[in-house]
Coordinates of C-alpha atoms in Angstrom, one line a residue:
Y5 CA 0.0 -0.1 -0.2
D6 CA 1.4 3.4 -1.1
G7 CA 0.2 6.6 0.6
L8 CA 0.7 8.6 3.6
N9 CA 1.3 6.9 7.5
K10 CA 1.0 8.0 10.4
Y11 CA 2.8 6.4 13.9
D12 CA 1.0 6.8 17.5
G13 CA 3.9 5.3 19.4
K14 CA 3.3 1.7 18.5
T15 CA 0.9 1.5 15.7
I16 CA 1.4 2.9 12.2
T17 CA -1.8 4.3 10.5
T18 CA -2.2 4.1 7.0
Y19 CA -4.1 6.8 5.2
R20 CA -4.7 4.3 1.9
F21 CA -4.2 6.7 -1.9
L22 CA -1.8 6.5 -4.0
M23 CA 0.3 9.5 -3.8
D24 CA 0.2 11.0 -7.5
G25 CA -1.9 12.6 -10.2
E26 CA -3.5 16.0 -9.7
N27 CA -2.2 17.7 -6.8
G28 CA -0.1 14.9 -5.6
L29 CA 3.3 13.2 -4.7
N30 CA 5.1 13.1 -9.1
S31 CA 7.0 10.1 -8.0
K32 CA 6.9 7.2 -5.6
I33 CA 10.8 6.9 -5.3
V34 CA 11.9 9.9 -2.8
R35 CA 15.5 10.9 -1.8
C36 CA 15.3 13.4 0.0
I37 CA 13.2 15.7 2.6
Q38 CA 13.8 19.1 3.8
Q39 CA 11.5 21.7 5.8
D40 CA 12.2 25.5 4.9
N41 CA 11.9 28.2 7.4
D42 CA 8.3 29.1 6.4
G43 CA 7.4 25.6 7.0
F44 CA 6.3 23.8 3.7
I45 CA 7.7 20.0 3.6
W46 CA 10.5 19.9 0.3
I47 CA 10.7 16.0 -1.2
G48 CA 13.2 15.5 -3.7
T49 CA 12.3 12.6 -5.9
Q50 CA 13.4 10.9 -8.6
D51 CA 11.2 13.4 -11.1
G52 CA 11.6 16.7 -9.6
L53 CA 11.0 18.5 -6.7
A54 CA 7.5 18.9 -5.0
K55 CA 6.7 21.1 -2.2
Y56 CA 3.9 20.1 0.0
D57 CA 1.8 23.0 1.7
G58 CA -0.2 21.1 4.1
H59 CA -2.8 20.6 1.3
K60 CA -0.8 19.9 -1.8
F61 CA 2.0 19.2 -3.8
T62 CA 3.6 21.6 -5.9
I63 CA 6.0 20.1 -8.7
Y64 CA 9.4 21.8 -10.1
K65 CA 10.8 19.9 -12.9
H66 CA 13.8 20.6 -15.8
N67 CA 12.3 22.7 -18.3
P68 CA 14.7 22.8 -21.2
M69 CA 13.3 25.6 -22.8
N70 CA 13.4 27.5 -19.0
E71 CA 16.6 28.5 -18.1
N72 CA 15.9 29.5 -14.5
S73 CA 13.8 26.1 -14.0
L74 CA 15.4 22.7 -12.4
S75 CA 19.0 21.7 -14.1
D76 CA 17.9 18.2 -13.5
S77 CA 14.7 16.6 -12.4
N78 CA 16.2 13.7 -10.9
F79 CA 17.7 14.6 -7.5
G80 CA 20.1 13.9 -5.0
K81 CA 19.8 16.1 -1.8
V82 CA 19.1 19.6 -0.5
V83 CA 19.7 21.7 2.1
E84 CA 18.4 25.2 3.4
G85 CA 20.7 28.2 2.9
E86 CA 19.5 31.7 3.8
D87 CA 16.4 34.2 2.9
G88 CA 14.4 31.7 1.4
V89 CA 17.0 30.1 -1.0
L90 CA 17.5 25.8 -1.0
W91 CA 20.6 24.6 -2.1
I92 CA 20.0 21.7 -4.4
G93 CA 22.5 18.4 -5.7
T94 CA 20.8 16.8 -8.8
W95 CA 21.8 13.4 -9.9
G96 CA 23.3 14.5 -13.4
G97 CA 22.6 18.1 -13.4
G98 CA 25.0 19.7 -10.6
L99 CA 24.6 21.9 -7.8
N100 CA 21.4 24.3 -8.1
R101 CA 20.4 27.4 -6.2
F102 CA 16.7 27.9 -5.9
N103 CA 14.8 30.9 -4.3
Y104 CA 11.3 29.4 -3.6
R105 CA 9.5 32.7 -2.8
T106 CA 10.6 33.9 -6.7
G107 CA 10.7 30.3 -7.8
K108 CA 14.3 31.0 -9.9
F109 CA 16.7 28.2 -10.0
T110 CA 20.3 29.1 -10.7
H111 CA 22.9 26.8 -11.7
F112 CA 26.4 26.6 -11.3
P113 CA 29.3 25.9 -14.2
N114 CA 32.4 26.9 -11.9
E115 CA 31.1 23.3 -10.1
H116 CA 31.6 21.5 -13.6
K117 CA 35.5 22.3 -13.9
N118 CA 35.4 18.7 -11.4
P119 CA 34.4 16.0 -13.6
G120 CA 31.1 14.8 -11.7
K121 CA 27.7 16.2 -11.7
Y122 CA 25.8 13.5 -9.9
I123 CA 25.5 14.5 -6.2
I124 CA 24.1 12.3 -3.6
A125 CA 24.5 13.8 -0.2
M126 CA 24.9 17.6 0.6
L127 CA 25.7 19.2 4.3
K128 CA 25.4 23.0 5.2
D129 CA 27.8 23.3 8.2
H130 CA 27.9 25.8 11.3
K131 CA 29.4 28.3 9.0
G132 CA 27.2 28.3 6.2
Y133 CA 29.5 26.5 4.0
I134 CA 28.0 23.9 1.7
W135 CA 29.3 20.4 1.4
L136 CA 28.5 18.2 -1.5
C137 CA 29.3 14.5 -2.2
K138 CA 30.0 13.2 -5.4
S139 CA 29.8 9.9 -6.9
G140 CA 32.8 8.8 -7.7
N141 CA 34.4 12.2 -7.7
G142 CA 35.4 13.0 -4.4
L143 CA 34.1 15.7 -1.9
E144 CA 33.6 19.3 -2.4
R145 CA 33.3 22.5 0.0
F146 CA 30.8 25.4 -1.6
D147 CA 31.2 28.4 -0.1
P148 CA 28.0 30.7 -1.1
R149 CA 29.4 34.0 -0.2
T150 CA 32.0 33.7 -2.9
E151 CA 30.4 30.9 -5.1
T152 CA 33.4 29.1 -5.2
F153 CA 34.2 25.7 -4.6
I154 CA 37.4 23.8 -2.9
H155 CA 38.1 20.0 -4.4
Y156 CA 39.0 17.1 -2.0
R157 CA 40.3 14.1 -3.9
H158 CA 42.0 10.7 -2.6
D159 CA 45.2 10.7 -3.3
P160 CA 47.4 7.4 -3.6
N161 CA 50.5 9.6 -2.6
N162 CA 49.2 11.3 0.6
P163 CA 48.2 9.1 3.9
N164 CA 46.2 12.2 4.9
S165 CA 43.7 12.3 1.9
L166 CA 40.5 11.7 1.6
S167 CA 40.3 7.6 1.4
S168 CA 38.4 7.3 -1.4
D169 CA 36.9 9.5 -4.1
R170 CA 33.5 6.9 -3.7
V171 CA 32.2 9.4 -0.9
R172 CA 28.4 8.6 -0.1
I173 CA 27.7 10.5 2.8
I174 CA 28.7 13.7 5.3
C175 CA 27.5 14.8 8.4
E176 CA 29.3 17.3 11.0
D177 CA 29.9 16.8 15.1
R178 CA 29.2 19.2 17.8
Q179 CA 33.6 20.4 17.5
G180 CA 32.9 21.5 13.9
M181 CA 34.7 17.9 12.4
I182 CA 33.1 16.6 9.1
W183 CA 32.8 13.1 8.9
I184 CA 32.5 11.4 5.2
G185 CA 31.4 7.9 5.1
T186 CA 33.4 6.4 1.5
Y187 CA 32.2 3.2 -0.4
E188 CA 34.9 1.1 0.0
G189 CA 37.0 3.5 1.9
G190 CA 35.6 3.3 5.1
L191 CA 34.9 6.2 7.3
N192 CA 37.1 9.1 7.1
R193 CA 36.6 12.6 9.7
L194 CA 38.0 16.1 8.0
N195 CA 39.3 18.9 10.3
P196 CA 38.4 21.8 8.2
E197 CA 40.6 23.9 9.6
T198 CA 44.0 21.9 8.5
G199 CA 42.4 19.7 5.5
V200 CA 43.8 16.7 7.7
F201 CA 41.3 13.1 6.6
K202 CA 41.7 10.6 9.6
H203 CA 40.3 7.3 8.3
Y204 CA 38.7 4.4 10.1
R205 CA 38.6 1.6 8.4
H206 CA 37.4 -2.4 9.0
D207 CA 40.1 -4.3 10.7
P208 CA 39.6 -8.4 11.4
G209 CA 41.6 -8.6 14.1
N210 CA 40.1 -5.5 16.1
P211 CA 36.3 -5.7 17.6
N212 CA 36.3 -2.3 17.9
S213 CA 37.1 -0.9 15.0
L214 CA 34.5 -0.7 12.0
S215 CA 32.2 -3.6 11.5
N216 CA 32.3 -2.6 7.2
D217 CA 33.7 -0.6 5.0
L218 CA 30.4 0.5 2.8
V219 CA 29.3 3.3 4.7
E220 CA 26.0 4.4 3.5
A221 CA 24.5 6.7 6.6
L222 CA 26.1 8.9 9.7
C223 CA 24.3 10.5 12.5
V224 CA 25.7 12.1 15.7
D225 CA 23.3 12.0 18.5
S226 CA 22.9 14.8 21.1
R227 CA 25.4 12.0 23.6
D228 CA 28.4 12.9 21.3
N229 CA 28.5 9.7 19.7
L230 CA 28.3 8.9 15.6
W231 CA 26.2 6.2 14.5
V232 CA 27.6 4.6 11.7
G233 CA 25.6 2.4 9.0
T234 CA 27.0 0.4 6.8
R235 CA 26.3 -2.1 3.8
G236 CA 26.8 -5.3 5.1
G237 CA 28.0 -5.1 8.5
G238 CA 25.1 -3.2 9.9
L239 CA 25.0 -0.7 12.7
N240 CA 27.9 1.3 14.8
R241 CA 28.1 3.7 17.4
L242 CA 31.2 5.4 17.4
A243 CA 32.5 7.1 21.0
L244 CA 33.5 10.4 19.9
K245 CA 35.6 10.8 23.1
S246 CA 36.8 7.7 22.9
D247 CA 37.3 6.1 19.0
R248 CA 35.8 2.9 19.9
F249 CA 33.4 1.4 17.7
T250 CA 29.9 -0.4 19.1
H251 CA 28.9 -3.1 16.4
F252 CA 25.0 -3.6 16.1
P253 CA 24.6 -6.1 13.8
H254 CA 21.7 -8.4 12.1
I255 CA 21.4 -11.3 14.4
P256 CA 18.8 -13.9 12.9
G257 CA 16.0 -15.3 15.0
D258 CA 17.1 -12.5 17.2
P259 CA 14.4 -9.9 17.7
N260 CA 16.3 -7.3 19.8
S261 CA 18.5 -6.4 16.5
I262 CA 18.1 -4.3 13.8
S263 CA 16.3 -5.8 11.2
D264 CA 18.9 -5.8 8.1
N265 CA 22.8 -5.6 8.1
A266 CA 22.8 -2.9 5.2
V267 CA 21.6 0.6 6.4
N268 CA 20.2 3.5 4.4
C269 CA 19.4 5.8 6.8
L270 CA 20.0 7.6 10.2
L271 CA 18.1 9.9 12.1
E272 CA 18.4 10.4 16.1
D273 CA 14.6 12.2 17.0
R274 CA 14.1 15.2 19.5
S275 CA 13.5 11.8 22.5
G276 CA 16.8 10.3 21.5
K277 CA 15.4 7.4 19.6
I278 CA 17.9 6.1 17.0
W279 CA 15.7 5.3 13.8
I280 CA 18.1 3.2 11.3
G281 CA 16.2 3.2 7.5
N282 CA 17.1 -0.3 6.1
Y283 CA 18.2 -1.3 2.4
S284 CA 15.4 -4.3 2.3
K285 CA 14.0 -5.1 5.6
G286 CA 12.0 -1.6 6.7
L287 CA 12.6 0.6 9.3
D288 CA 14.2 0.0 12.9
C289 CA 14.1 1.7 16.4
Y290 CA 16.6 2.3 18.4
D291 CA 15.9 3.1 22.0
P292 CA 19.5 4.0 23.9
K293 CA 17.6 4.2 27.3
T294 CA 16.4 0.6 27.4
G295 CA 19.0 -0.7 24.5
E296 CA 15.8 -2.4 23.1
F297 CA 14.8 -2.2 19.1
D298 CA 11.2 -1.8 17.3
H299 CA 10.7 -2.9 14.1
F300 CA 8.3 -2.0 10.8
H301 CA 7.8 -3.4 8.0
S302 CA 5.7 -3.5 4.9
D303 CA 3.0 -6.0 4.4
S304 CA 0.0 -6.1 2.0
K305 CA -2.3 -7.4 3.7
D306 CA -2.0 -5.2 6.9
I307 CA -3.0 -1.5 6.2
S308 CA -1.4 -0.4 9.3
S309 CA 2.3 -1.5 7.9
I310 CA 4.6 1.0 6.2
S311 CA 4.4 1.4 2.5
K312 CA 7.6 0.1 1.1
D313 CA 10.7 -1.7 3.3
R314 CA 13.2 0.1 1.6
I315 CA 14.3 3.3 3.4
E316 CA 15.8 6.1 1.3
V317 CA 15.1 9.1 3.9
L318 CA 14.4 9.8 7.2
Y319 CA 13.4 13.6 8.5
E320 CA 11.7 14.9 11.3
D321 CA 10.3 18.1 11.0
R322 CA 9.3 21.1 13.7
S323 CA 6.2 19.5 14.6
G324 CA 7.8 16.1 15.7
V325 CA 6.4 14.2 12.4
L326 CA 8.8 11.6 10.9
W327 CA 8.6 11.7 7.0
I328 CA 10.3 8.5 5.6
G329 CA 10.6 8.5 1.9
T330 CA 10.8 5.2 0.3
K331 CA 11.9 3.5 -2.6
G332 CA 8.8 2.5 -5.0
G333 CA 6.2 4.0 -1.2
G334 CA 6.5 7.4 -1.7
V335 CA 5.7 9.1 1.5
S336 CA 5.2 7.7 4.7
V337 CA 4.2 10.1 7.9
L338 CA 4.5 9.0 11.3
D339 CA 3.2 11.1 14.6
L340 CA 5.6 10.7 17.3
K341 CA 4.0 12.7 20.1
D342 CA 1.1 11.1 19.1
E343 CA -0.9 9.8 22.8
K344 CA -3.4 7.9 21.5
F345 CA -4.6 5.9 19.1
D346 CA -6.2 7.6 15.6
F347 CA -7.9 5.8 12.6
Y348 CA -8.5 7.7 9.5
E349 CA -10.2 5.6 6.7
D350 CA -9.6 5.9 3.4
R351 CA -9.0 9.3 2.9
S352 CA -6.9 11.8 0.7
L353 CA -4.1 13.5 1.5
L354 CA -5.6 16.6 0.6
D355 CA -8.3 16.5 3.3
Q356 CA -5.7 16.1 5.9
N357 CA -4.0 19.2 7.5
L358 CA -0.6 18.3 8.9
S359 CA 1.1 20.7 11.7
F360 CA 3.6 23.2 10.4

């Protein structure tokens, strides 16, 4: 079942409708979600950018006849800048600046001097720099004030360089260090002031090392831990003060383990719980206070299940609603602060008023 889902603390309630067609979401493949300062929800999909205002969707796509349109409709990531600006990374069209109050897109041809227009992850750091993870072409830092780029690539002759150009994910910790997950190159920590990268790799002889070198997801929590999701090694927790990893693998037959060793995305919600979006086994929630996992899986016979089991993105908005982007099932929405069970029968999303 594709559509909108709501979470009451134990049960997911589904709004059963297809989120496409007139005024609906234009694609069932969702790659990024962001709320802007005005409260609108922006959803990047395989076929354009969708703005949700609480009632309907407005769709933005590439128009070859309009130079002020989106450079490519196939989305990577989106982050919010200043004064009504969204920074958009596409899969094929490089970097865009979008003024959502004027509706104008600006493209950055200087970015194309570094080969590769495929941006698969982005970060706006505490200084306002925009970091771009480019598929197979390393890392870039963009300064919106000067509209200039700094490039970081793997150099086999420099042990302090990026461990691999196949960068996948990026985040910033509370000390301003930049963490980068790579495909087969493990985890990197960049000190932006020195430009030096520190590498964390899987070591079969060290049980406190990273569990797998294919890093797909990162999240810094409120307790100064870095959560690391891998493709094949499950979930890791790195204590930033000790540089020691704790592993949370999938254990067949153990309900108190994660559902999948392939993790796609991670999020800490405002209560401190860690949400884990899996590659093919649905959604997990880990409570650090109890050490227990809850599991949510798609079931075609159960209208209260999530729409699809491949989770692409997790995002919590300002009202405490968890947005879940899936591959093939559009967007599910879980209300984290509800204390009682509410059921809504077959009503369209357009009839629901979410809180912004």
